[in-house]
mmCIF file of C-alpha atoms in Angstrom:
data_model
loop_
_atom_site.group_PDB
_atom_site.id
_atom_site.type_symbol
_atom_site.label_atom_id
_atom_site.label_comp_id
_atom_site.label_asym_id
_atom_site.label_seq_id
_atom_site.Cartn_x
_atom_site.Cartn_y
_atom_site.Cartn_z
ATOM 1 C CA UNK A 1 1.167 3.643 -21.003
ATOM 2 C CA UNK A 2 1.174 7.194 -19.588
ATOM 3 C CA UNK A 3 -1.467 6.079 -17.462
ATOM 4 C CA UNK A 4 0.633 3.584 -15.711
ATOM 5 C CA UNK A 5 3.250 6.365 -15.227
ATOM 6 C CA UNK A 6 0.571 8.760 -13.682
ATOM 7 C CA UNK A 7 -0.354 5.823 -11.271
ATOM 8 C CA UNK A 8 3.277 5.497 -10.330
ATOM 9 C CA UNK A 9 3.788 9.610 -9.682
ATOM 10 C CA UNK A 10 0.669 9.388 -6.987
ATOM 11 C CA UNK A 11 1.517 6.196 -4.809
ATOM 12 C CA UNK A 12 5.118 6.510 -5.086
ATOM 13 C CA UNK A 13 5.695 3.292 -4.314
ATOM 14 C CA UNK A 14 6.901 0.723 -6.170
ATOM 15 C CA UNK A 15 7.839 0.148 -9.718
ATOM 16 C CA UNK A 16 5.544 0.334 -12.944
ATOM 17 C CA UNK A 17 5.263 -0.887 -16.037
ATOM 18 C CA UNK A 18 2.477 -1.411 -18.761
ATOM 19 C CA UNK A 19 2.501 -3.851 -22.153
ATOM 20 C CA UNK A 20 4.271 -1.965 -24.409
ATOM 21 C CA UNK A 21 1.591 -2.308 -27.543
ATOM 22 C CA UNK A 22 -0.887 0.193 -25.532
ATOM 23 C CA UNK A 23 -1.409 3.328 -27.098
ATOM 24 C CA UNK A 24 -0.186 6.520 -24.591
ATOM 25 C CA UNK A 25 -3.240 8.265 -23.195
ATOM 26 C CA UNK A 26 -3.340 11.990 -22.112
ATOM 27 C CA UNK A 27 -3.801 12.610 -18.020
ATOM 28 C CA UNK A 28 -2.846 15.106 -15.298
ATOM 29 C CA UNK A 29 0.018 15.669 -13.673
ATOM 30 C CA UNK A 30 -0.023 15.039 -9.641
ATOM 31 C CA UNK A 31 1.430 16.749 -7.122
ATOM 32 C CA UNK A 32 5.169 15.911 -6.383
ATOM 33 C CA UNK A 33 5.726 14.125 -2.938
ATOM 34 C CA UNK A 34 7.806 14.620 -0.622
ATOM 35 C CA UNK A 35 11.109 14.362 -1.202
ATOM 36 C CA UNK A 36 13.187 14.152 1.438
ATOM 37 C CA UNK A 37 14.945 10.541 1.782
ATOM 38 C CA UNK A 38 17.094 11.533 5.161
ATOM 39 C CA UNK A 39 14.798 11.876 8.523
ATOM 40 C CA UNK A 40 14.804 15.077 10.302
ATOM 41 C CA UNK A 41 17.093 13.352 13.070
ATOM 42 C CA UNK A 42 19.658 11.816 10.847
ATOM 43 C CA UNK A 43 22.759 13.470 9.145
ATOM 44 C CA UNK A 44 23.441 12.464 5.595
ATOM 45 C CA UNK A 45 26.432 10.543 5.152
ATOM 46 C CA UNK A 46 27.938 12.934 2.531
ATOM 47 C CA UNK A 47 27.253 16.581 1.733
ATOM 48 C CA UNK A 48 25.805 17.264 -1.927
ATOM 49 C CA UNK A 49 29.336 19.154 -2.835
ATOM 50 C CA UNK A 50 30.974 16.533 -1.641
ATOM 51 C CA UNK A 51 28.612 14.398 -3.868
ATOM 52 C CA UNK A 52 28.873 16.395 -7.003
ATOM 53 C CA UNK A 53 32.822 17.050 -6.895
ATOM 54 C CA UNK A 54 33.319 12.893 -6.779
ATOM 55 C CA UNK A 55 31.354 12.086 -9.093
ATOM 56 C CA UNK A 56 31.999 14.310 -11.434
ATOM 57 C CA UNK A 57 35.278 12.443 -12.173
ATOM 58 C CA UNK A 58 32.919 10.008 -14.188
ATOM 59 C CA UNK A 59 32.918 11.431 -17.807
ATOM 60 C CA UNK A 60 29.086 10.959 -19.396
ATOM 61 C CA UNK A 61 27.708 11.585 -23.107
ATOM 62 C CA UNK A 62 25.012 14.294 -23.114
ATOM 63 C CA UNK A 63 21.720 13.866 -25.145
ATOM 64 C CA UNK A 64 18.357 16.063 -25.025
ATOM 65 C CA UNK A 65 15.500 13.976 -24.098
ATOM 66 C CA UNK A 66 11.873 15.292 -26.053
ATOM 67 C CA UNK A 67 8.724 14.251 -26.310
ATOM 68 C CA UNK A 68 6.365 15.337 -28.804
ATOM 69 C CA UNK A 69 3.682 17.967 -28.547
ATOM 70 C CA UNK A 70 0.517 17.784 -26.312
ATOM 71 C CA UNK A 71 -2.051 19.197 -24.891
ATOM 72 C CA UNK A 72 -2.851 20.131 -20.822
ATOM 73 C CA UNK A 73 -6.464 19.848 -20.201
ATOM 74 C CA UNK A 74 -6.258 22.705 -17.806
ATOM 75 C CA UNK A 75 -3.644 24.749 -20.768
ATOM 76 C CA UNK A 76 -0.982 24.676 -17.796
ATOM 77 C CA UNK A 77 2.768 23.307 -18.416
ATOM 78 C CA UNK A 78 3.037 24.633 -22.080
ATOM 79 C CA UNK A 79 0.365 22.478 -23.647
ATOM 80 C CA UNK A 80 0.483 22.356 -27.036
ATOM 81 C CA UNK A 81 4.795 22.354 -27.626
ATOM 82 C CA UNK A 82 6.995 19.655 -27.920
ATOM 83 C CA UNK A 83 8.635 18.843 -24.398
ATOM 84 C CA UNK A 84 12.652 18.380 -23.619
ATOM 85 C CA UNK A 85 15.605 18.427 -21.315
ATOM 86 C CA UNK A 86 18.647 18.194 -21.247
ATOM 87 C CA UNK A 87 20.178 14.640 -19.675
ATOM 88 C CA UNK A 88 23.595 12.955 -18.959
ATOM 89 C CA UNK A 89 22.253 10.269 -16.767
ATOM 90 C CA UNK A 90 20.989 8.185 -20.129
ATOM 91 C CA UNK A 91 22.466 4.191 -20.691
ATOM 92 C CA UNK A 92 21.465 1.336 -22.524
ATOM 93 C CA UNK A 93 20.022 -1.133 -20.541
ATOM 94 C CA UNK A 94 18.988 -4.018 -22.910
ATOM 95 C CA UNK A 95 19.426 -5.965 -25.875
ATOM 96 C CA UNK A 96 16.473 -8.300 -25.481
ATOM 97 C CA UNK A 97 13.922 -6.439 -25.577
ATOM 98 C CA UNK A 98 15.704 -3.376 -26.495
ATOM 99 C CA UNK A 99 15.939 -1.355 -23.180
ATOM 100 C CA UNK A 100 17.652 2.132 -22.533
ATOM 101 C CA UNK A 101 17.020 4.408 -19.390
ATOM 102 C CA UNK A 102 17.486 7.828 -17.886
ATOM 103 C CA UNK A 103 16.975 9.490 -14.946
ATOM 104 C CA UNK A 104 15.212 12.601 -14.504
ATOM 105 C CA UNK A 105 14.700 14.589 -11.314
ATOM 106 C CA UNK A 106 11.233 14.289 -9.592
ATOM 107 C CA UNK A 107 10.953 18.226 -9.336
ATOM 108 C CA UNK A 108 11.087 18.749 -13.137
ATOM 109 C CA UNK A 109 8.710 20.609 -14.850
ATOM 110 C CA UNK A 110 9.124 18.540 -18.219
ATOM 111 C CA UNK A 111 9.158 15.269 -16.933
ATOM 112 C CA UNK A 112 5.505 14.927 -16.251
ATOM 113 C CA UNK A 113 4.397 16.177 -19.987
ATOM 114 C CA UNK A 114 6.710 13.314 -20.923
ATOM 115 C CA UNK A 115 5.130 10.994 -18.546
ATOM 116 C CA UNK A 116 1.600 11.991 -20.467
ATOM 117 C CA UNK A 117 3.121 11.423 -23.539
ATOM 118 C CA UNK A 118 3.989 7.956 -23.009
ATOM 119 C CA UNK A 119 7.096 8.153 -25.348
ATOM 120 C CA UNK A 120 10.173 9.822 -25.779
ATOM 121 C CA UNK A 121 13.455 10.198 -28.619
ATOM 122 C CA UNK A 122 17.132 10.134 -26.991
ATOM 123 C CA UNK A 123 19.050 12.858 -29.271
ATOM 124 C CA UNK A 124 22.601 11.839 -28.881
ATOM 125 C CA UNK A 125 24.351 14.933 -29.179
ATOM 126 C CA UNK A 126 27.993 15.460 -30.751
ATOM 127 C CA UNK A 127 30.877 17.186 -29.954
ATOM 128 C CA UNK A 128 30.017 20.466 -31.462
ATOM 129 C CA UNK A 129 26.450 21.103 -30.119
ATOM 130 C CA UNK A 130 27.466 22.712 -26.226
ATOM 131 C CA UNK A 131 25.304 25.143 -26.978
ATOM 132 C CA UNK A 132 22.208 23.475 -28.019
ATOM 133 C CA UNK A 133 22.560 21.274 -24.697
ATOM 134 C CA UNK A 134 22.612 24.759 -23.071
ATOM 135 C CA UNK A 135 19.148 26.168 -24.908
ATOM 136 C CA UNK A 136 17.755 22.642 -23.548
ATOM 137 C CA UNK A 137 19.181 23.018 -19.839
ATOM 138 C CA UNK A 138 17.402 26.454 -19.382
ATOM 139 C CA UNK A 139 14.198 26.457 -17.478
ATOM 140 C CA UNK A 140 10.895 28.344 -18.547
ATOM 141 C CA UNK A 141 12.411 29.482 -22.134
ATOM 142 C CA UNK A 142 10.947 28.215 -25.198
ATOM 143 C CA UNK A 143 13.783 25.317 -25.934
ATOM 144 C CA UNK A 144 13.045 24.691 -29.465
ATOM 145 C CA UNK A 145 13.336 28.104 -30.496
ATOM 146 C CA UNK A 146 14.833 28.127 -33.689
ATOM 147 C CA UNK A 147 16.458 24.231 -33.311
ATOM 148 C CA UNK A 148 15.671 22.057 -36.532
ATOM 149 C CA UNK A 149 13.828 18.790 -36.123
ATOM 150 C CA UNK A 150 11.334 16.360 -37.543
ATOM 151 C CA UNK A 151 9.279 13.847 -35.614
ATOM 152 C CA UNK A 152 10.810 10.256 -34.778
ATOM 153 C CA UNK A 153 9.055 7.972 -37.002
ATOM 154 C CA UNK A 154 7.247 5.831 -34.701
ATOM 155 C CA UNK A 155 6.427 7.996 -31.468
ATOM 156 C CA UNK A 156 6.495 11.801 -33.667
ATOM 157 C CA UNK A 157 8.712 12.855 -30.809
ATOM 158 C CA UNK A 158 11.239 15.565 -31.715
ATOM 159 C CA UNK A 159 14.239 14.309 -33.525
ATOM 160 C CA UNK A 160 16.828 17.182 -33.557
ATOM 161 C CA UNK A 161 18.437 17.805 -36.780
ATOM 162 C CA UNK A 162 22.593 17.018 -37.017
ATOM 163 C CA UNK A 163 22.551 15.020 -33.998
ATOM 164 C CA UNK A 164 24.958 11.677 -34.588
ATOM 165 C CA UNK A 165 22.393 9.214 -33.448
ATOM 166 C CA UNK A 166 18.703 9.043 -31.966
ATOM 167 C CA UNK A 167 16.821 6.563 -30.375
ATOM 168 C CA UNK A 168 12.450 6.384 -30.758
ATOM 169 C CA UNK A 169 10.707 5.070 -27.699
ATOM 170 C CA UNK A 170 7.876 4.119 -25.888
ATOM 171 C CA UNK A 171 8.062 4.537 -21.949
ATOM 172 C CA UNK A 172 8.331 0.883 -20.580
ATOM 173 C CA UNK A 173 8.594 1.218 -16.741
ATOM 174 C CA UNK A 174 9.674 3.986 -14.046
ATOM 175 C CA UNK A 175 10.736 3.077 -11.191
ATOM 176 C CA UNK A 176 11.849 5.581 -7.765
ATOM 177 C CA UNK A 177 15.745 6.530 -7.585
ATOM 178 C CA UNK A 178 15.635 8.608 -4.160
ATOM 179 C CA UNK A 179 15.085 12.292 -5.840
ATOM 180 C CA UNK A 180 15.239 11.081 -9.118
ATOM 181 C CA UNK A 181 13.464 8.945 -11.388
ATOM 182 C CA UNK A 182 14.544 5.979 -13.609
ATOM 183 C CA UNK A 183 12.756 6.512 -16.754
ATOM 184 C CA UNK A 184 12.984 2.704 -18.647
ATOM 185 C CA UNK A 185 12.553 3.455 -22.547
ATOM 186 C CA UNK A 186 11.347 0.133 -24.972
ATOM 187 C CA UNK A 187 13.592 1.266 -28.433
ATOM 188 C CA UNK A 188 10.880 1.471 -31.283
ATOM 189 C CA UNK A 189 13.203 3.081 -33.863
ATOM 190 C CA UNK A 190 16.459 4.305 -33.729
ATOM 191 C CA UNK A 191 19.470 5.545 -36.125
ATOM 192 C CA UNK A 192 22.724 7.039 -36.569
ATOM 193 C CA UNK A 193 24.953 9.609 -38.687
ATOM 194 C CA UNK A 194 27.962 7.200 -37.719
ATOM 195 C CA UNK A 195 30.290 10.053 -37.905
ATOM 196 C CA UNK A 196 32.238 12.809 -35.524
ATOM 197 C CA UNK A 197 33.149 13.072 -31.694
ATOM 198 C CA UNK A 198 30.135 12.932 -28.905
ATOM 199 C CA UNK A 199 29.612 15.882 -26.665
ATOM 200 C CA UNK A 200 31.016 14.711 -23.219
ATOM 201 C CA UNK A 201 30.192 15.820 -19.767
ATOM 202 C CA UNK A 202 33.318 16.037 -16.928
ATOM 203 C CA UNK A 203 33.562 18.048 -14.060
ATOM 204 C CA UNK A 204 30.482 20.560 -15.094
ATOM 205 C CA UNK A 205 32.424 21.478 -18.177
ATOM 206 C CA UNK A 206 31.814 20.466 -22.020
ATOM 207 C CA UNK A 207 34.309 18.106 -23.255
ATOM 208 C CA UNK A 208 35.418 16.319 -26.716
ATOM 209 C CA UNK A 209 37.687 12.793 -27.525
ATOM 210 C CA UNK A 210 41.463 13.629 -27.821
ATOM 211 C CA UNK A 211 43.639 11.815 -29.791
#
């Protein structure tokens, strides 16, 4: 499964996917590619504030993304820890087969420890854990520094204690979203408190439901 991944992050190209029943296997990371979706010559048609300020009028959950620990045959990119990140950009996708997805920028330094993985929980936070989103936003810190959490009972990966709901799975397909990429998730497990208000996401502040 990871494998498949790995192929994807070198050609770049087009969309990939692998059965879901294969086991993950451990490889290396590659080196990012190029970026840059907007030729030398052209002007993009909005600026990135411009970008940000509109759509941040579109109010998101927030969940941490983790994957569980492994190790980097070469002892780079914090072998031997749990991975995870902090996402808004997560949706369900699917009811048959059960789908969900997220995006995660290309430049991240956690993605591609995910991508060896081969699986990954969605911890759905709630309204009162701004501050554990923060811990997991943080680059180059040890995130799960003193954060509770037992592994997701199909995959292992991290499932963060007091979170309303989590979601187990394997990684299904990725496929290229300009800078980003869109991380498809096959649901192997998944639960939920079915109580409080989600942590919510509008204008780059922390929100919660009012009645």
């Amino acid at each position: 499964m990871a494998a498949t991944v790995v192929r994807y992050l070198r050609s770049v190209g087009s969309p990939t996917s692998a059965p879901a029943e294969r086991e993950p296997e451990s490889v290396d990371a590659l080196p990012r590619p190029d970026l840059r979706a907007v030729g030398d010559d052209e002007r993009a048609p909005v600026s990135p504030a411009e970008f940000r300020a509109v759509l941040g009028n579109f109010a998101s959950g927030v969940t941490v993304i983790t994957a569980p620990p492994g190790a980097d045959e070469d002892g780079a990119g914090g072998g031997g820890g749990p991975a995870g990140f902090a996402c808004q950009s997560f949706a369900s996708l699917s009811l048959d087969p059960p789908l969900v997805t997220f995006m995660v920028a290309r430049t991240s330094t956690t993605w591609p420890r995910i991508a060896r993985a081969g699986v990954f929980c969605v911890n759905i936070l709630g309204a009162e854990q701004g501050e554990l989103c923060r811990s997991f936003a943080v680059s180059g810190a040890d995130k799960f520094a003193g954060v509770a959490h037992t592994p997701a009972p199909v995959t292992g990966s991290p499932q963060l204690d007091a979170v309303p709901a989590w979601i187990d799975c394997r990684i299904h397909a990725v496929h290229t979203g300009g800078d980003h990429l869109i991380v498809v998730g096959r649901v192997v497990a998944m639960g939920a408190a079915g109580e409080g208000d989600p942590l919510l996401f509008h204008k780059g502040r922390f929100g919660r439901l009012a009645d």
